[in-house]
mmCIF file of C-alpha atoms in Angstrom:
data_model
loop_
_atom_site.group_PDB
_atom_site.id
_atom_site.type_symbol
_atom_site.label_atom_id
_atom_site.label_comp_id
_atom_site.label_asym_id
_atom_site.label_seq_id
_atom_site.Cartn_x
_atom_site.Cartn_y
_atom_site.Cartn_z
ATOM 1 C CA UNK A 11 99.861 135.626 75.437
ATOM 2 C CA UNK A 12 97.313 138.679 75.794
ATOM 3 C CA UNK A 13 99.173 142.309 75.750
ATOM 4 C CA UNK A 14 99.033 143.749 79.202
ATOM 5 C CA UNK A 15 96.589 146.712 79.517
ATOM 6 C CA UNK A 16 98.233 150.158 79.437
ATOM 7 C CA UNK A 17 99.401 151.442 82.847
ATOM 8 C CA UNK A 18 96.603 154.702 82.665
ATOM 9 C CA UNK A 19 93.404 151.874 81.795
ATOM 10 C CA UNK A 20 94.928 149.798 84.783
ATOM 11 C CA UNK A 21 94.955 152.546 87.221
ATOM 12 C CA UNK A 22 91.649 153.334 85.880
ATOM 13 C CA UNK A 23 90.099 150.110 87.026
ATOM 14 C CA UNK A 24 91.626 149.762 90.231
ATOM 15 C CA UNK A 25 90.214 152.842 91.076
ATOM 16 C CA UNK A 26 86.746 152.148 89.629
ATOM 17 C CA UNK A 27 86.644 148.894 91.708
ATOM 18 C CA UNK A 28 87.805 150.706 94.666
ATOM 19 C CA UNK A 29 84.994 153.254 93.928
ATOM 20 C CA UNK A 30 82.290 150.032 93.922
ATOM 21 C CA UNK A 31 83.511 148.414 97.016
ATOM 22 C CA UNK A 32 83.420 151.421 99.644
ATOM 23 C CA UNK A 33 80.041 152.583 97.861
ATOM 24 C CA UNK A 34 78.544 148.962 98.833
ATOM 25 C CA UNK A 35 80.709 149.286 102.501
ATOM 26 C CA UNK A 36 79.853 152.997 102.933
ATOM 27 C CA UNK A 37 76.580 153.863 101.151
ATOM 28 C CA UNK A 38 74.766 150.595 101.356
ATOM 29 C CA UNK A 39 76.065 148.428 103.977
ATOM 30 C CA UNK A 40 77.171 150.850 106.842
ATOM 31 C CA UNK A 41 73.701 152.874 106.451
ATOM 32 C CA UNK A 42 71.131 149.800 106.798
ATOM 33 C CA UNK A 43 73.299 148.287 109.588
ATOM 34 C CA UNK A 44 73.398 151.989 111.735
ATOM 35 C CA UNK A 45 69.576 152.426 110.709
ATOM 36 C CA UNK A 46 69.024 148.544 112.072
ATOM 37 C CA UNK A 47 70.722 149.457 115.065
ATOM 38 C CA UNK A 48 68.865 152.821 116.290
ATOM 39 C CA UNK A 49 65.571 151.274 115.345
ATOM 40 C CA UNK A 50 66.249 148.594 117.552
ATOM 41 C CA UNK A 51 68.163 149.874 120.350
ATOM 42 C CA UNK A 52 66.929 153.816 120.205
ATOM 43 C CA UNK A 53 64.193 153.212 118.351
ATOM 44 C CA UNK A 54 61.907 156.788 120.228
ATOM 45 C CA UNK A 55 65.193 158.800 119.856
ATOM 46 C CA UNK A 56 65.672 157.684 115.901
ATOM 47 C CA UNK A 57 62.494 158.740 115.192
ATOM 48 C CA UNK A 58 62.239 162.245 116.487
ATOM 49 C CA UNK A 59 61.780 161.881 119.856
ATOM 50 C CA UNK A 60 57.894 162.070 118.984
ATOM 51 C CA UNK A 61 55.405 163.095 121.813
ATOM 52 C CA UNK A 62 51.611 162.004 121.387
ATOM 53 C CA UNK A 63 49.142 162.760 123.341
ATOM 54 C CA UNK A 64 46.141 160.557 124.893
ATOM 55 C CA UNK A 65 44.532 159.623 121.963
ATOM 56 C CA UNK A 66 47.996 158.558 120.397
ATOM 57 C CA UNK A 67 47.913 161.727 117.955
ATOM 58 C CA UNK A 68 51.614 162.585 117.546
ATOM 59 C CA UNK A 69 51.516 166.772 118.818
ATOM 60 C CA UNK A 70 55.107 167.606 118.867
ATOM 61 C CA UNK A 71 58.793 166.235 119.937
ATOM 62 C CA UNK A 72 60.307 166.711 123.025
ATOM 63 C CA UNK A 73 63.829 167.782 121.693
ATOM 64 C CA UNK A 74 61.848 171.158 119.530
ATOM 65 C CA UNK A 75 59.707 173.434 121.386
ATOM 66 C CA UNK A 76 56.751 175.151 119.682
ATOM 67 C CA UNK A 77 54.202 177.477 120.043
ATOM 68 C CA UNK A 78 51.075 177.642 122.036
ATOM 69 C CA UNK A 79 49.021 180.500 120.594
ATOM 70 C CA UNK A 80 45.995 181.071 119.166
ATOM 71 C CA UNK A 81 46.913 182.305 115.347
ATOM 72 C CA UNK A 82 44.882 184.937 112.910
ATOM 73 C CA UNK A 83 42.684 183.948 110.304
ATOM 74 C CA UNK A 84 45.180 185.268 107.958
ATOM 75 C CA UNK A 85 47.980 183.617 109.615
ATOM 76 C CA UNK A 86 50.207 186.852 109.721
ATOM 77 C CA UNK A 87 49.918 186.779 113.593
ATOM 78 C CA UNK A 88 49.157 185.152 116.681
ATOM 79 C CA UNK A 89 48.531 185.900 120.693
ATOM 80 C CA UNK A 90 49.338 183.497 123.718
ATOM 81 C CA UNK A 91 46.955 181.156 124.312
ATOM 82 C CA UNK A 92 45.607 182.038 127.941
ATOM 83 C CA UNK A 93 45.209 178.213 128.715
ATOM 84 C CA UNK A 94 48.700 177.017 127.649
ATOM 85 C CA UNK A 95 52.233 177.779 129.571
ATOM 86 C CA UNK A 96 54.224 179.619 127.024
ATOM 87 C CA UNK A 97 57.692 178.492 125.395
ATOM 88 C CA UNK A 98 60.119 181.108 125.545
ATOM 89 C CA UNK A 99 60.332 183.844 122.327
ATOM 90 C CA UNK A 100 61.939 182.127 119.140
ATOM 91 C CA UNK A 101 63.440 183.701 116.373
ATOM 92 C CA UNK A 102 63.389 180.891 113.996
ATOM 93 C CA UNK A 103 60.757 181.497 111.161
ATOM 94 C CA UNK A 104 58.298 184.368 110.980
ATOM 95 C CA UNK A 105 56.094 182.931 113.755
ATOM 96 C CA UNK A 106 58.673 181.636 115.524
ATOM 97 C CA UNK A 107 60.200 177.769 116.164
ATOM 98 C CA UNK A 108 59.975 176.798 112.555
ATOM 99 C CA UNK A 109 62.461 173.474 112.221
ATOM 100 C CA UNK A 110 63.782 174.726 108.815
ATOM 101 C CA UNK A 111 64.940 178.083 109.866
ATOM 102 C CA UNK A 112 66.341 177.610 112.982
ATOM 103 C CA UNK A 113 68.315 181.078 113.862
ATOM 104 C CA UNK A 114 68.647 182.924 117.355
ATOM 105 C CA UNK A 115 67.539 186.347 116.548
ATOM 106 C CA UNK A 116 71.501 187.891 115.135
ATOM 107 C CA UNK A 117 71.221 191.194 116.883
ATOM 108 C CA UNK A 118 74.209 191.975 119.596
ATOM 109 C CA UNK A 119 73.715 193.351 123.245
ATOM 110 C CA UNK A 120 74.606 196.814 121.897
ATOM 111 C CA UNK A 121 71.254 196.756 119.389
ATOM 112 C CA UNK A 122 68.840 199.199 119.821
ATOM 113 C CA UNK A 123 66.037 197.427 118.144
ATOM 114 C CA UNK A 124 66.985 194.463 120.820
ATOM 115 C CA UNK A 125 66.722 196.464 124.062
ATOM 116 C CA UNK A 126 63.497 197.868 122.595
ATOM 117 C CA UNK A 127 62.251 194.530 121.773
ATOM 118 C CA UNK A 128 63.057 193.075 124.948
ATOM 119 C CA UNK A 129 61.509 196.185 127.320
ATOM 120 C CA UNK A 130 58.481 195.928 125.330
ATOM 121 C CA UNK A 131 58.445 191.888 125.772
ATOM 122 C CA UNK A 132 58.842 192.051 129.312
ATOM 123 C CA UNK A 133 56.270 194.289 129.702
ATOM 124 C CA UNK A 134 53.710 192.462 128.052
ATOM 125 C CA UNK A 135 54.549 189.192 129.858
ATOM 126 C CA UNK A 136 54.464 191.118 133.084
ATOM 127 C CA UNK A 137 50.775 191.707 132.152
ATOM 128 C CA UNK A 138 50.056 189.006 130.412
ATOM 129 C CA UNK A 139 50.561 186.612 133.529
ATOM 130 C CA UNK A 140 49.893 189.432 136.140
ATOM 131 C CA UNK A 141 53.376 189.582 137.681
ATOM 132 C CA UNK A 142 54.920 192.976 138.352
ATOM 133 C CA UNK A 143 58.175 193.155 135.486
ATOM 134 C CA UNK A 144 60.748 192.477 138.133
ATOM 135 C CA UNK A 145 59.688 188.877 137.786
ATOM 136 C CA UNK A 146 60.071 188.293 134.821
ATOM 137 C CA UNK A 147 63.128 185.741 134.149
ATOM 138 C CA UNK A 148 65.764 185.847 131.411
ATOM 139 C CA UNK A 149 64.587 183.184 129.183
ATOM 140 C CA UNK A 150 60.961 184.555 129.238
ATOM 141 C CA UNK A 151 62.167 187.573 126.984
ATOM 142 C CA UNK A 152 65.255 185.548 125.023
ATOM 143 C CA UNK A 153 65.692 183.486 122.480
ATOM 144 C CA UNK A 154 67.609 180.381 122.053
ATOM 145 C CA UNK A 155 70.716 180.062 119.996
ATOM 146 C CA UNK A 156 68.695 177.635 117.740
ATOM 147 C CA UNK A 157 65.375 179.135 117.996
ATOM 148 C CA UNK A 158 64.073 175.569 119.302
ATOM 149 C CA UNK A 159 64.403 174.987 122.746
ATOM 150 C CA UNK A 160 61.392 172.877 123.846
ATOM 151 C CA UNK A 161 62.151 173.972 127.619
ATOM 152 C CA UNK A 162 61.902 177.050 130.188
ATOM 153 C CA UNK A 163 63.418 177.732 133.545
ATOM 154 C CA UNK A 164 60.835 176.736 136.553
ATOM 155 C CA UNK A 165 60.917 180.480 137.091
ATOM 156 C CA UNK A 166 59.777 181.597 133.919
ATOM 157 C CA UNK A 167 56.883 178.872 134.603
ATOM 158 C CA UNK A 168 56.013 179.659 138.235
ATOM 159 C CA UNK A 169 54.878 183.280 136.929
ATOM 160 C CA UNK A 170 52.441 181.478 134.495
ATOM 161 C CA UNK A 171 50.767 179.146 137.231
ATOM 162 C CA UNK A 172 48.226 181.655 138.568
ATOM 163 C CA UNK A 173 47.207 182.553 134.773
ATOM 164 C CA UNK A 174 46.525 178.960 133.453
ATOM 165 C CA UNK A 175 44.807 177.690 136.786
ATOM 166 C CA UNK A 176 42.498 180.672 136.404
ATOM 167 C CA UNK A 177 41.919 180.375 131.816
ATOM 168 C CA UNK A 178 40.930 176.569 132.945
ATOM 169 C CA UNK A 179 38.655 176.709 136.558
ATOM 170 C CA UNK A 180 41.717 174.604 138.532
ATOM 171 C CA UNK A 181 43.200 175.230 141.611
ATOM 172 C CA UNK A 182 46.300 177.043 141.837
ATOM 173 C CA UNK A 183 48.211 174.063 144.174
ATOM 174 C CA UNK A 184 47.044 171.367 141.455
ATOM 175 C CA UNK A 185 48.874 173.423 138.656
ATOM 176 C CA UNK A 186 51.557 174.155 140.269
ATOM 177 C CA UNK A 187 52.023 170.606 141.426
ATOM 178 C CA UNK A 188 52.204 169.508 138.003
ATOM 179 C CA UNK A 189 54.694 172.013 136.874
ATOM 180 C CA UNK A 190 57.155 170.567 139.853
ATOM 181 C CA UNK A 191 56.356 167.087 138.780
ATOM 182 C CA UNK A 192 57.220 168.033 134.969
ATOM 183 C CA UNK A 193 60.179 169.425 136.443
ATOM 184 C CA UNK A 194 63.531 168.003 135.230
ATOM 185 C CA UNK A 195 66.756 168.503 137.304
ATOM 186 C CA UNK A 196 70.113 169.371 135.823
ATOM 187 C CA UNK A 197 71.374 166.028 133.759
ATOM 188 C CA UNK A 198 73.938 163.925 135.733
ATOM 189 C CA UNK A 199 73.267 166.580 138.777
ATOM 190 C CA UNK A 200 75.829 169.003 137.429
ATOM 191 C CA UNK A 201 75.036 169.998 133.462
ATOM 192 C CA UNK A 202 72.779 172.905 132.459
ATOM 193 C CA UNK A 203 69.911 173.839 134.170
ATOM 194 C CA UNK A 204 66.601 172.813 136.157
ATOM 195 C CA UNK A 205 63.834 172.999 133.210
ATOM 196 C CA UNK A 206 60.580 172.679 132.342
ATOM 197 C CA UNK A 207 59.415 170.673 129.081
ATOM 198 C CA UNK A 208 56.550 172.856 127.717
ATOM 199 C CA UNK A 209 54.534 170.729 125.225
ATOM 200 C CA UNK A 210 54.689 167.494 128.342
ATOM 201 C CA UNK A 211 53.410 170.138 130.690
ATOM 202 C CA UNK A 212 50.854 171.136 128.309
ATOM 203 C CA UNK A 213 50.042 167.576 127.623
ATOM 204 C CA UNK A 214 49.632 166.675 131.108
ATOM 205 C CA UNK A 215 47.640 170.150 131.755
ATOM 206 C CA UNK A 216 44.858 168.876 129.293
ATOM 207 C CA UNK A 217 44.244 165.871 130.804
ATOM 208 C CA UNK A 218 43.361 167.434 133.532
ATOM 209 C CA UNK A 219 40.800 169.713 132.145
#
């Protein structure tokens, strides 16, 4: 009759086998089945929520906002883009909305460096779109908490409709009747806010012109 294993070597096993079956149940099985799953029944949101535009060229997603801006040769800076509604300011990455470093911009409402920032923002959005500083809305001169909000309020684009119909020759009523259809109200009717999806308004805006 074969000795029994030692007590130690048969805990040893036990645990070893234990180890192989949840890393077949948890690593192996439960991933391809969840992955099988989205693809089939959420298959857009499982794979980034990707936006393309008319010629199927994937430009963006709709859950990560971006920049429209017209960037330096050395590409140390960049201005607005005259043509484009803006996104609101984002302090993730150098030039802003970078995926990787998503941050809000870590300096409280007592900052001195903020207040400047933000006086000096509003003014030159005030200019920028040719509105007097008064109307300039909150989220035109702050940040996200991410850094990668892909919307803005319809205020902060109802100051930009006069600018864009004028950088691309359309009437003012046609651009701003695009901005109401792009639109979104609060979800369910009582969460967040109204808002605006900037890269589908964009999107929308160059197939008109």
């Amino acid at each position: 009759m074969a000795k029994p294993l030692p007590t130690p070597v048969r805990n040893h096993l036990t645990g070893l086998r234990l180890l192989l079956l949840f890393t077949i149940i948890c690593g192996i099985a439960y991933p391809f089945a969840i992955t099988g799953i989205s693809q089939v029944a959420f298959s857009q949101q499982a794979n980034g929520s990707l936006v393309k535009d008319a010629h199927g060229n994937v430009v963006g997603s709709s859950l990560i906002g971006q920049n429209f801006t017209i960037v330096s040769k050395d590409g140390k800076s960049q201005t607005p883009d005259p043509k484009f509604f803006q996104s609101r300011p984002s302090a993730a990455g150098s030039l802003g909305y970078d995926p990787t470093a998503s941050a809000g911009t870590n300096l409280g409402t007592n900052s001195d460096v903020l207040v400047s920032n933000y006086t000096q923002l509003k003014s030159d959005i005030a200019k920028f779109n040719g509105v007097t500083e008064s109307q300039v809305p909150a989220d035109a001169i702050t940040s996200s908490g991410s850094g990668l909000d892909p919307d803005i309020s319809p205020a902060y684009a109802a100051i930009q409709v006069k600018r864009v119909a004028q950088a691309r020759g359309l009437s003012v009523d046609k651009v701003q009747a695009l901005v109401e259809q792009y639109t979104q109200d609060r979800t369910l009717g009582f969460l967040g806010e109204p808002r605006v999806d900037v890269l589908e308004l964009n999107i929308a805006l160059t197939k008109l012109s």
